[in-house]
Amino acid sequence: MNVTALVCSKCQRWYPPGRIYQLCECGKPLLVQYDLQRAARTLTRSALALRAPTLWRYREVLPVDEDAAIVSLGEGFTPLLACPRLAARLGVRALFIKDESANPTGTFKARGMAVAVSMARQLGLTRLAVPSAGNAAGALAAYAARAGLEADVFMPRDAPVANRREAEAYGARVILVDGLITECARRLAEEKGARGYFDVSTLKEPYRVEGKKTMAYELVEQLQGQVPDVILYPTGGGTGLIGMWKAFEEMEALGWIGPERPRMFAVQASGCAPIVRAFQQGKTEAEAEERAHTIAAGLRVPRPLGDFLILDILRRSRGGAVAVEDQEILDAMRELARVEGLFACPEGAACLPALKRLLAQGAIHPHACVVLFNTGSGLKYLDLWETALAP
Ligand SMILES: *Cc1c(COP(=O)(O)O)cnc(C)c1O
Ligand SMILES: [Zn+2]
């Protein structure tokens, strides 16, 4: 529709639309570029008021050409919950939680996979594969089933049980790997040639990030055109962070917002915090985390491919990076459930101790408008409630 090119996020090399791409020749992610002047003609606030509450309401800034190619389970337009009780406890003026647990498959991975699988279908791909800490596998399996495509998913043997069971239920081939997502990616690469996979890994194809960027469009719509002062985001591969930053730039070009931007904070678990370490050391790239371990499965990404983009966004937005302990995450899961009725995933819950710390340090002003992301449902982590969280 409005796609003009795919452009490398590192070397700026330009690629024409309409073809199958993984990474740039230089090995870095490709990002979609749109004719935003053209998009702005029809993507207006008044037009949006009449559109369905899914991420496809931002059709003009999504890469799918024809409506018929869209593979949807009703993803996106999740609630932005005001949390006055929690805000009062923390001593912050305005606190919202963007509750991504309302997505199909119970996590925001649905956003990326809806767009990636739609594009895969448009491009005539039939066999998709993904290495995943867990939730991406479930989401790919669901959307592939919906589209009638094949999916092979590689996940750590100790990924949450829900991820294994849902992927099996959707008819995916589930390959359990001894090791982390990096080992899963290696196994996938080994089998790629023989099996003819298209690799739907985070940022190794250009469209998952397009699905995830819609979180920022929704935030601005739900805040009546305002941009929050601060965003805390549980960061694994960083797709959502990179996507949202791209979306804010697009929204400025569309005339929706001015040059104001939220301060972006990456939240990681102390057992796997490559971005936090690189940020603190002033580095522009992350070093692989050795022996990565945390109960927050979605944050067990030892070295994100988009590290240089994440670090650049944290610095340019005057944000930061915070690591929290697993015990703090468990406590936060209980607190969110009791204080706000939110059965959060551990990744999302990690934002709460991070916010407490940033407020205590004076890094975030008590008058700020803060948005936390609960990226998935606690229902996908019942194994934690049976073990670490058992009474
Ligand atoms: C994958 C995942 C994350 C991390 O998302 P990125 O955008 O890749 O950083 C956070 N929370 C949950 C529940 C996830 O599944
Ligand atoms: Zn490049």
Coordinates of C-alpha atoms and ligand atoms in Angstrom, one line a residue:
M1 CA 0.0 0.0 0.0
N2 CA 2.2 2.8 1.3
V3 CA 5.5 1.0 1.5
T4 CA 8.2 2.7 -0.4
A5 CA 11.3 0.7 0.6
L6 CA 13.0 -1.5 3.1
V7 CA 16.0 0.3 4.6
C8 CA 18.9 -1.1 6.7
S9 CA 18.9 0.1 10.3
K10 CA 22.7 0.1 10.3
C11 CA 24.1 0.9 6.8
Q12 CA 21.0 2.6 5.3
R13 CA 21.1 0.3 2.3
W14 CA 17.8 0.5 0.4
Y15 CA 15.8 -2.5 -0.9
P16 CA 12.7 -2.4 -3.1
P17 CA 9.4 -3.7 -1.6
G18 CA 7.5 -6.8 -2.8
R19 CA 10.3 -9.3 -2.3
I20 CA 11.3 -11.8 0.3
Y21 CA 13.9 -10.5 2.8
Q22 CA 15.6 -11.6 5.9
L23 CA 18.5 -9.4 7.1
C24 CA 20.5 -6.7 5.1
E25 CA 23.6 -7.9 3.3
C26 CA 25.5 -6.4 6.2
G27 CA 23.8 -8.7 8.7
K28 CA 21.6 -6.1 10.4
P29 CA 17.8 -5.7 10.5
L30 CA 15.8 -4.1 7.7
L31 CA 13.0 -1.6 8.6
V32 CA 10.0 -0.7 6.5
Q33 CA 9.7 2.8 5.2
Y34 CA 6.3 4.4 4.2
D35 CA 5.0 7.3 2.2
L36 CA 3.7 9.0 5.3
Q37 CA 2.3 12.0 3.4
R38 CA 0.1 9.6 1.5
A39 CA -0.8 7.7 4.7
A40 CA -1.8 10.9 6.5
R41 CA -4.5 11.7 3.9
T42 CA -6.7 8.8 5.2
L43 CA -5.2 7.9 8.6
T44 CA -6.9 10.7 10.6
R45 CA -8.3 10.8 14.1
S46 CA -11.9 11.0 12.7
A47 CA -11.4 8.1 10.4
L48 CA -9.9 6.0 13.2
A49 CA -13.0 6.6 15.4
L50 CA -15.0 4.4 13.0
R51 CA -12.5 1.6 12.7
A52 CA -12.5 -1.8 14.4
P53 CA -10.5 -2.1 17.7
T54 CA -7.6 -4.2 16.4
L55 CA -4.1 -3.2 15.3
W56 CA -5.3 -3.2 11.7
R57 CA -6.9 0.1 12.3
Y58 CA -3.5 1.5 11.4
R59 CA -3.7 -0.1 8.0
E60 CA -2.0 2.8 6.2
V61 CA 1.3 2.3 8.2
L62 CA 1.3 -1.5 8.0
P63 CA 3.0 -3.4 5.2
V64 CA 0.2 -5.7 4.0
D65 CA -1.1 -4.8 0.5
E66 CA -4.5 -6.3 0.3
D67 CA -7.1 -6.9 3.0
A68 CA -7.5 -10.5 1.8
A69 CA -3.9 -11.3 2.9
I70 CA -4.6 -10.3 6.5
V71 CA -4.4 -13.1 9.0
S72 CA -6.1 -11.9 12.2
L73 CA -7.3 -13.3 15.5
G74 CA -8.4 -9.9 16.7
E75 CA -5.0 -8.7 18.0
G76 CA -4.2 -5.2 19.3
F77 CA -6.1 -2.3 20.8
T78 CA -5.5 -3.6 24.3
P79 CA -6.7 -1.7 27.3
L80 CA -4.6 1.1 28.8
L81 CA -5.5 0.7 32.4
A82 CA -5.3 3.7 34.8
C83 CA -3.8 2.4 38.1
P84 CA -4.6 5.0 40.7
R85 CA -4.2 2.7 43.7
L86 CA -0.8 1.6 42.6
A87 CA 0.1 5.2 41.7
A88 CA -0.8 6.4 45.2
R89 CA 1.3 3.6 46.8
L90 CA 4.3 4.6 44.7
G91 CA 3.8 8.3 44.9
V92 CA 3.6 9.0 41.2
R93 CA 1.0 11.3 39.6
A94 CA -0.3 9.2 36.7
L95 CA 0.4 5.5 36.2
F96 CA -1.0 3.4 33.4
I97 CA -0.5 -0.2 32.5
K98 CA -0.8 -1.2 28.9
D99 CA -2.3 -4.7 29.3
E100 CA -1.1 -6.8 26.5
S101 CA -2.5 -10.0 28.1
A102 CA -5.7 -9.3 26.3
N103 CA -4.1 -10.3 23.0
P104 CA -4.8 -13.6 21.2
T105 CA -2.4 -16.3 22.6
G106 CA -2.2 -14.2 25.8
T107 CA 0.9 -12.1 25.0
F108 CA 1.9 -9.2 22.7
K109 CA 3.8 -11.6 20.5
A110 CA 0.5 -11.9 18.7
R111 CA 1.0 -8.4 17.3
G112 CA 4.2 -9.2 15.6
M113 CA 3.2 -12.6 14.3
A114 CA -0.1 -11.3 12.9
V115 CA 1.8 -8.9 10.7
A116 CA 4.7 -11.3 9.9
V117 CA 2.4 -14.2 9.0
S118 CA 0.2 -12.0 6.9
M119 CA 3.2 -10.8 5.0
A120 CA 4.5 -14.4 4.7
R121 CA 1.2 -15.4 3.1
Q122 CA 1.3 -12.3 0.8
L123 CA 4.8 -13.3 -0.4
G124 CA 3.8 -16.9 -1.0
L125 CA 5.9 -18.5 1.8
T126 CA 4.6 -21.7 3.1
R127 CA 7.0 -23.0 5.8
L128 CA 7.8 -20.8 8.7
A129 CA 10.1 -21.4 11.7
V130 CA 11.1 -19.5 14.8
P131 CA 13.5 -19.9 17.7
S132 CA 11.6 -18.7 20.8
A133 CA 11.9 -18.3 24.5
G134 CA 8.3 -19.5 24.5
N135 CA 5.6 -17.0 23.6
A136 CA 6.7 -16.3 20.0
A137 CA 6.5 -20.0 19.4
G138 CA 2.9 -20.1 20.6
A139 CA 2.0 -17.0 18.6
L140 CA 3.6 -18.2 15.4
A141 CA 1.9 -21.6 15.7
A142 CA -1.5 -19.9 16.1
Y143 CA -1.2 -17.5 13.2
A144 CA 0.3 -20.2 10.9
A145 CA -2.7 -22.4 11.8
R146 CA -5.1 -19.6 11.0
A147 CA -3.3 -19.0 7.7
G148 CA -3.0 -22.7 6.7
L149 CA 0.8 -22.5 6.8
E150 CA 3.3 -24.9 8.3
A151 CA 5.2 -23.8 11.5
D152 CA 8.2 -25.4 13.1
V153 CA 9.1 -23.9 16.5
F154 CA 12.3 -24.3 18.5
M155 CA 12.1 -23.6 22.2
P156 CA 14.2 -24.3 25.3
R157 CA 13.2 -27.6 27.0
D158 CA 12.5 -25.6 30.1
A159 CA 10.2 -23.0 28.5
P160 CA 6.9 -22.6 30.3
V161 CA 4.6 -25.6 29.8
A162 CA 1.9 -23.4 28.3
N163 CA 4.1 -22.5 25.4
R164 CA 4.8 -26.2 24.5
R165 CA 1.2 -27.2 24.9
E166 CA -0.3 -24.4 22.9
A167 CA 2.2 -24.8 20.0
E168 CA 1.4 -28.5 19.9
A169 CA -2.4 -27.8 20.0
Y170 CA -2.0 -25.4 17.0
G171 CA -0.4 -28.2 15.0
A172 CA 3.1 -26.9 14.9
R173 CA 6.2 -29.1 14.9
V174 CA 7.7 -28.5 18.4
I175 CA 11.5 -29.0 18.7
L176 CA 12.7 -28.9 22.3
V177 CA 16.3 -27.7 22.7
D178 CA 18.7 -28.1 25.5
G179 CA 19.9 -24.5 25.9
L180 CA 18.6 -21.0 25.5
I181 CA 17.1 -19.1 22.5
T182 CA 20.6 -18.7 21.0
E183 CA 20.9 -22.5 20.9
C184 CA 17.4 -22.7 19.4
A185 CA 18.5 -20.2 16.7
R186 CA 21.6 -22.3 15.9
R187 CA 19.5 -25.5 15.5
L188 CA 17.0 -23.7 13.3
A189 CA 19.9 -22.4 11.1
E190 CA 21.2 -25.9 10.7
E191 CA 17.9 -27.2 9.5
K192 CA 17.0 -24.2 7.4
G193 CA 18.5 -25.3 4.1
A194 CA 17.2 -28.8 4.2
R195 CA 13.7 -27.9 5.3
G196 CA 13.3 -24.7 3.3
Y197 CA 12.3 -22.6 6.3
F198 CA 11.5 -18.9 6.3
D199 CA 13.0 -17.7 9.5
V200 CA 10.6 -15.5 11.5
S201 CA 13.1 -14.7 14.3
T202 CA 12.8 -11.3 16.0
L203 CA 14.3 -8.6 13.6
K204 CA 15.5 -11.3 11.1
E205 CA 12.5 -10.5 9.0
P206 CA 11.2 -6.9 8.7
Y207 CA 7.5 -7.3 9.8
R208 CA 7.2 -8.4 13.4
V209 CA 8.5 -5.0 14.5
E210 CA 5.8 -3.4 12.4
G211 CA 3.1 -5.3 14.3
K212 CA 4.6 -4.4 17.6
K213 CA 5.0 -0.7 16.8
T214 CA 1.2 -0.4 16.9
M215 CA 1.5 -0.3 20.7
A216 CA 2.7 3.3 20.4
Y217 CA 0.0 4.3 18.0
E218 CA -2.5 2.9 20.5
L219 CA -0.9 4.7 23.4
V220 CA -1.2 8.1 21.7
E221 CA -4.8 7.4 20.7
Q222 CA -5.7 6.2 24.2
L223 CA -4.1 9.3 25.8
Q224 CA -6.0 11.6 23.4
G225 CA -3.0 12.6 21.4
Q226 CA -0.6 13.0 24.3
V227 CA 2.7 11.2 24.6
P228 CA 3.5 9.7 28.0
D229 CA 6.5 11.1 29.9
V230 CA 8.0 7.7 30.6
I231 CA 7.7 4.2 29.3
L232 CA 9.1 1.1 31.1
Y233 CA 9.4 -1.9 28.8
P234 CA 10.5 -5.4 29.7
T235 CA 13.2 -5.9 27.1
G236 CA 14.3 -9.2 25.6
G237 CA 14.9 -8.8 21.9
G238 CA 13.8 -5.2 22.1
T239 CA 11.3 -5.5 19.2
G240 CA 8.6 -3.5 21.0
L241 CA 11.0 -0.8 22.0
I242 CA 12.5 -0.4 18.5
G243 CA 9.0 -0.6 17.0
M244 CA 7.5 2.0 19.3
W245 CA 10.3 4.5 18.7
K246 CA 9.8 4.1 15.0
A247 CA 6.1 4.6 15.5
F248 CA 6.7 7.9 17.4
E249 CA 8.8 9.1 14.4
E250 CA 6.1 8.1 12.0
M251 CA 3.4 9.8 14.1
E252 CA 5.4 13.1 14.0
A253 CA 5.6 12.8 10.2
L254 CA 1.9 12.1 10.1
G255 CA 1.2 15.3 12.1
W256 CA -0.2 13.4 15.1
I257 CA 2.4 14.6 17.6
G258 CA 5.2 17.1 17.8
P259 CA 8.9 16.4 18.5
E260 CA 8.1 15.3 22.1
R261 CA 9.1 11.7 23.0
P262 CA 8.7 9.5 26.1
R263 CA 11.8 8.7 28.0
M264 CA 12.3 5.0 27.2
F265 CA 13.5 2.6 29.9
A266 CA 14.5 -1.0 29.3
V267 CA 13.8 -3.4 32.1
Q268 CA 15.7 -6.7 32.3
A269 CA 16.3 -9.5 34.9
S270 CA 19.6 -9.4 36.7
G271 CA 20.3 -12.9 35.5
C272 CA 20.2 -11.7 31.9
A273 CA 20.9 -8.0 31.5
P274 CA 23.1 -7.5 28.5
I275 CA 21.4 -4.2 27.6
V276 CA 21.7 -2.8 31.2
R277 CA 25.4 -3.6 31.3
A278 CA 26.1 -2.1 27.9
F279 CA 24.1 1.0 28.8
Q280 CA 25.9 1.5 32.1
Q281 CA 29.3 1.0 30.5
G282 CA 28.5 3.5 27.7
K283 CA 28.8 0.9 25.0
T284 CA 26.9 1.0 21.7
E285 CA 26.6 -2.8 21.4
A286 CA 25.9 -5.5 24.0
E287 CA 28.0 -8.4 25.0
A288 CA 26.5 -11.9 25.1
E289 CA 25.3 -12.8 28.6
E290 CA 27.0 -16.0 29.8
R291 CA 24.7 -18.5 31.6
A292 CA 21.6 -16.4 31.2
H293 CA 19.0 -17.3 33.8
T294 CA 15.7 -15.8 35.0
I295 CA 12.1 -16.9 35.7
A296 CA 11.0 -14.2 33.2
A297 CA 11.4 -16.6 30.2
G298 CA 10.7 -13.8 27.6
L299 CA 13.7 -11.9 28.9
R300 CA 16.2 -14.7 28.5
V301 CA 17.7 -13.3 25.4
P302 CA 21.5 -13.3 25.9
R303 CA 22.4 -11.1 23.0
P304 CA 19.7 -9.2 21.1
L305 CA 20.3 -8.6 17.4
G306 CA 18.9 -5.1 17.7
D307 CA 21.2 -4.2 20.6
F308 CA 22.7 -1.1 18.9
L309 CA 19.2 0.2 18.1
I310 CA 17.9 -0.3 21.7
L311 CA 20.9 1.4 23.2
D312 CA 20.6 4.3 20.9
I313 CA 16.9 4.8 21.7
L314 CA 17.6 4.6 25.5
R315 CA 20.2 7.4 25.2
R316 CA 18.4 9.6 22.7
S317 CA 15.2 9.5 24.8
R318 CA 17.2 10.3 28.0
G319 CA 15.9 7.1 29.4
G320 CA 17.9 4.2 30.9
A321 CA 18.1 0.6 31.7
V322 CA 17.3 -1.2 35.0
A323 CA 18.0 -4.8 36.1
V324 CA 15.7 -6.4 38.8
E325 CA 16.1 -9.6 40.8
D326 CA 13.8 -12.6 40.2
Q327 CA 12.6 -12.3 43.8
E328 CA 11.5 -8.7 43.1
I329 CA 9.6 -10.0 40.0
L330 CA 7.8 -12.6 42.0
D331 CA 6.8 -10.1 44.7
A332 CA 5.6 -7.7 42.0
M333 CA 3.4 -10.5 40.4
R334 CA 1.7 -10.8 43.8
E335 CA 1.4 -7.0 44.3
L336 CA -0.1 -6.4 40.8
A337 CA -2.6 -9.2 41.4
R338 CA -3.7 -7.9 44.8
V339 CA -3.6 -4.2 44.3
E340 CA -4.9 -3.9 40.7
G341 CA -6.5 -7.2 39.9
L342 CA -3.9 -7.9 37.2
F343 CA -2.6 -11.4 36.8
A344 CA 0.7 -10.3 35.1
C345 CA 3.4 -12.3 33.4
P346 CA 6.8 -12.1 35.2
E347 CA 8.3 -10.0 32.3
G348 CA 5.6 -7.3 32.8
A349 CA 5.7 -7.5 36.6
A350 CA 9.5 -6.7 36.3
C351 CA 8.5 -3.1 35.4
L352 CA 7.1 -2.5 38.9
P353 CA 10.3 -2.9 41.0
A354 CA 12.1 -1.0 38.2
L355 CA 9.8 1.9 38.5
K356 CA 10.1 1.9 42.3
R357 CA 13.8 2.1 42.0
L358 CA 13.8 4.9 39.5
L359 CA 11.4 6.9 41.6
A360 CA 13.6 6.3 44.7
Q361 CA 16.7 7.4 42.9
G362 CA 14.9 10.5 41.6
A363 CA 15.5 9.4 38.0
I364 CA 11.8 9.7 37.4
H365 CA 9.9 12.8 38.7
P366 CA 6.8 12.1 40.8
H367 CA 4.7 14.3 38.5
A368 CA 5.5 12.2 35.5
C369 CA 2.9 10.3 33.5
V370 CA 4.3 6.7 33.4
V371 CA 3.3 3.8 31.3
L372 CA 4.3 0.2 32.2
F373 CA 3.9 -2.7 29.8
N374 CA 2.3 -5.9 31.0
T375 CA 3.4 -7.9 28.0
G376 CA 1.4 -11.1 28.7
S377 CA -0.9 -13.0 30.9
G378 CA 0.1 -14.7 34.1
L379 CA -2.0 -17.6 33.0
K380 CA 0.8 -18.7 30.8
Y381 CA 3.1 -19.1 33.8
L382 CA 1.0 -21.2 36.1
D383 CA 4.1 -23.4 36.6
L384 CA 5.6 -20.5 38.5
W385 CA 2.6 -20.3 40.8
E386 CA 3.0 -24.0 41.4
T387 CA 6.7 -23.6 42.3
A388 CA 8.3 -20.3 43.1
L389 CA 5.0 -18.6 44.0
A390 CA 3.4 -21.6 45.9
P391 CA 2.1 -20.6 49.3
Ligands
LIG1 C1 9.1 -11.8 24.1 C2 8.6 -11.2 25.4 C3 9.1 -10.0 25.9 C4 10.3 -9.3 25.3 O1 9.8 -8.6 24.1 P1 10.8 -7.9 23.1 O2 10.0 -6.9 22.4 O3 11.4 -9.0 22.2 O4 11.9 -7.3 23.9 C5 8.5 -9.5 27.1 N1 7.5 -10.1 27.7 C6 7.0 -11.3 27.2 C7 5.8 -11.9 27.9 C8 7.5 -11.8 26.0 O5 7.0 -13.0 25.5
ZN2 ZN 23.0 -3.0 6.2

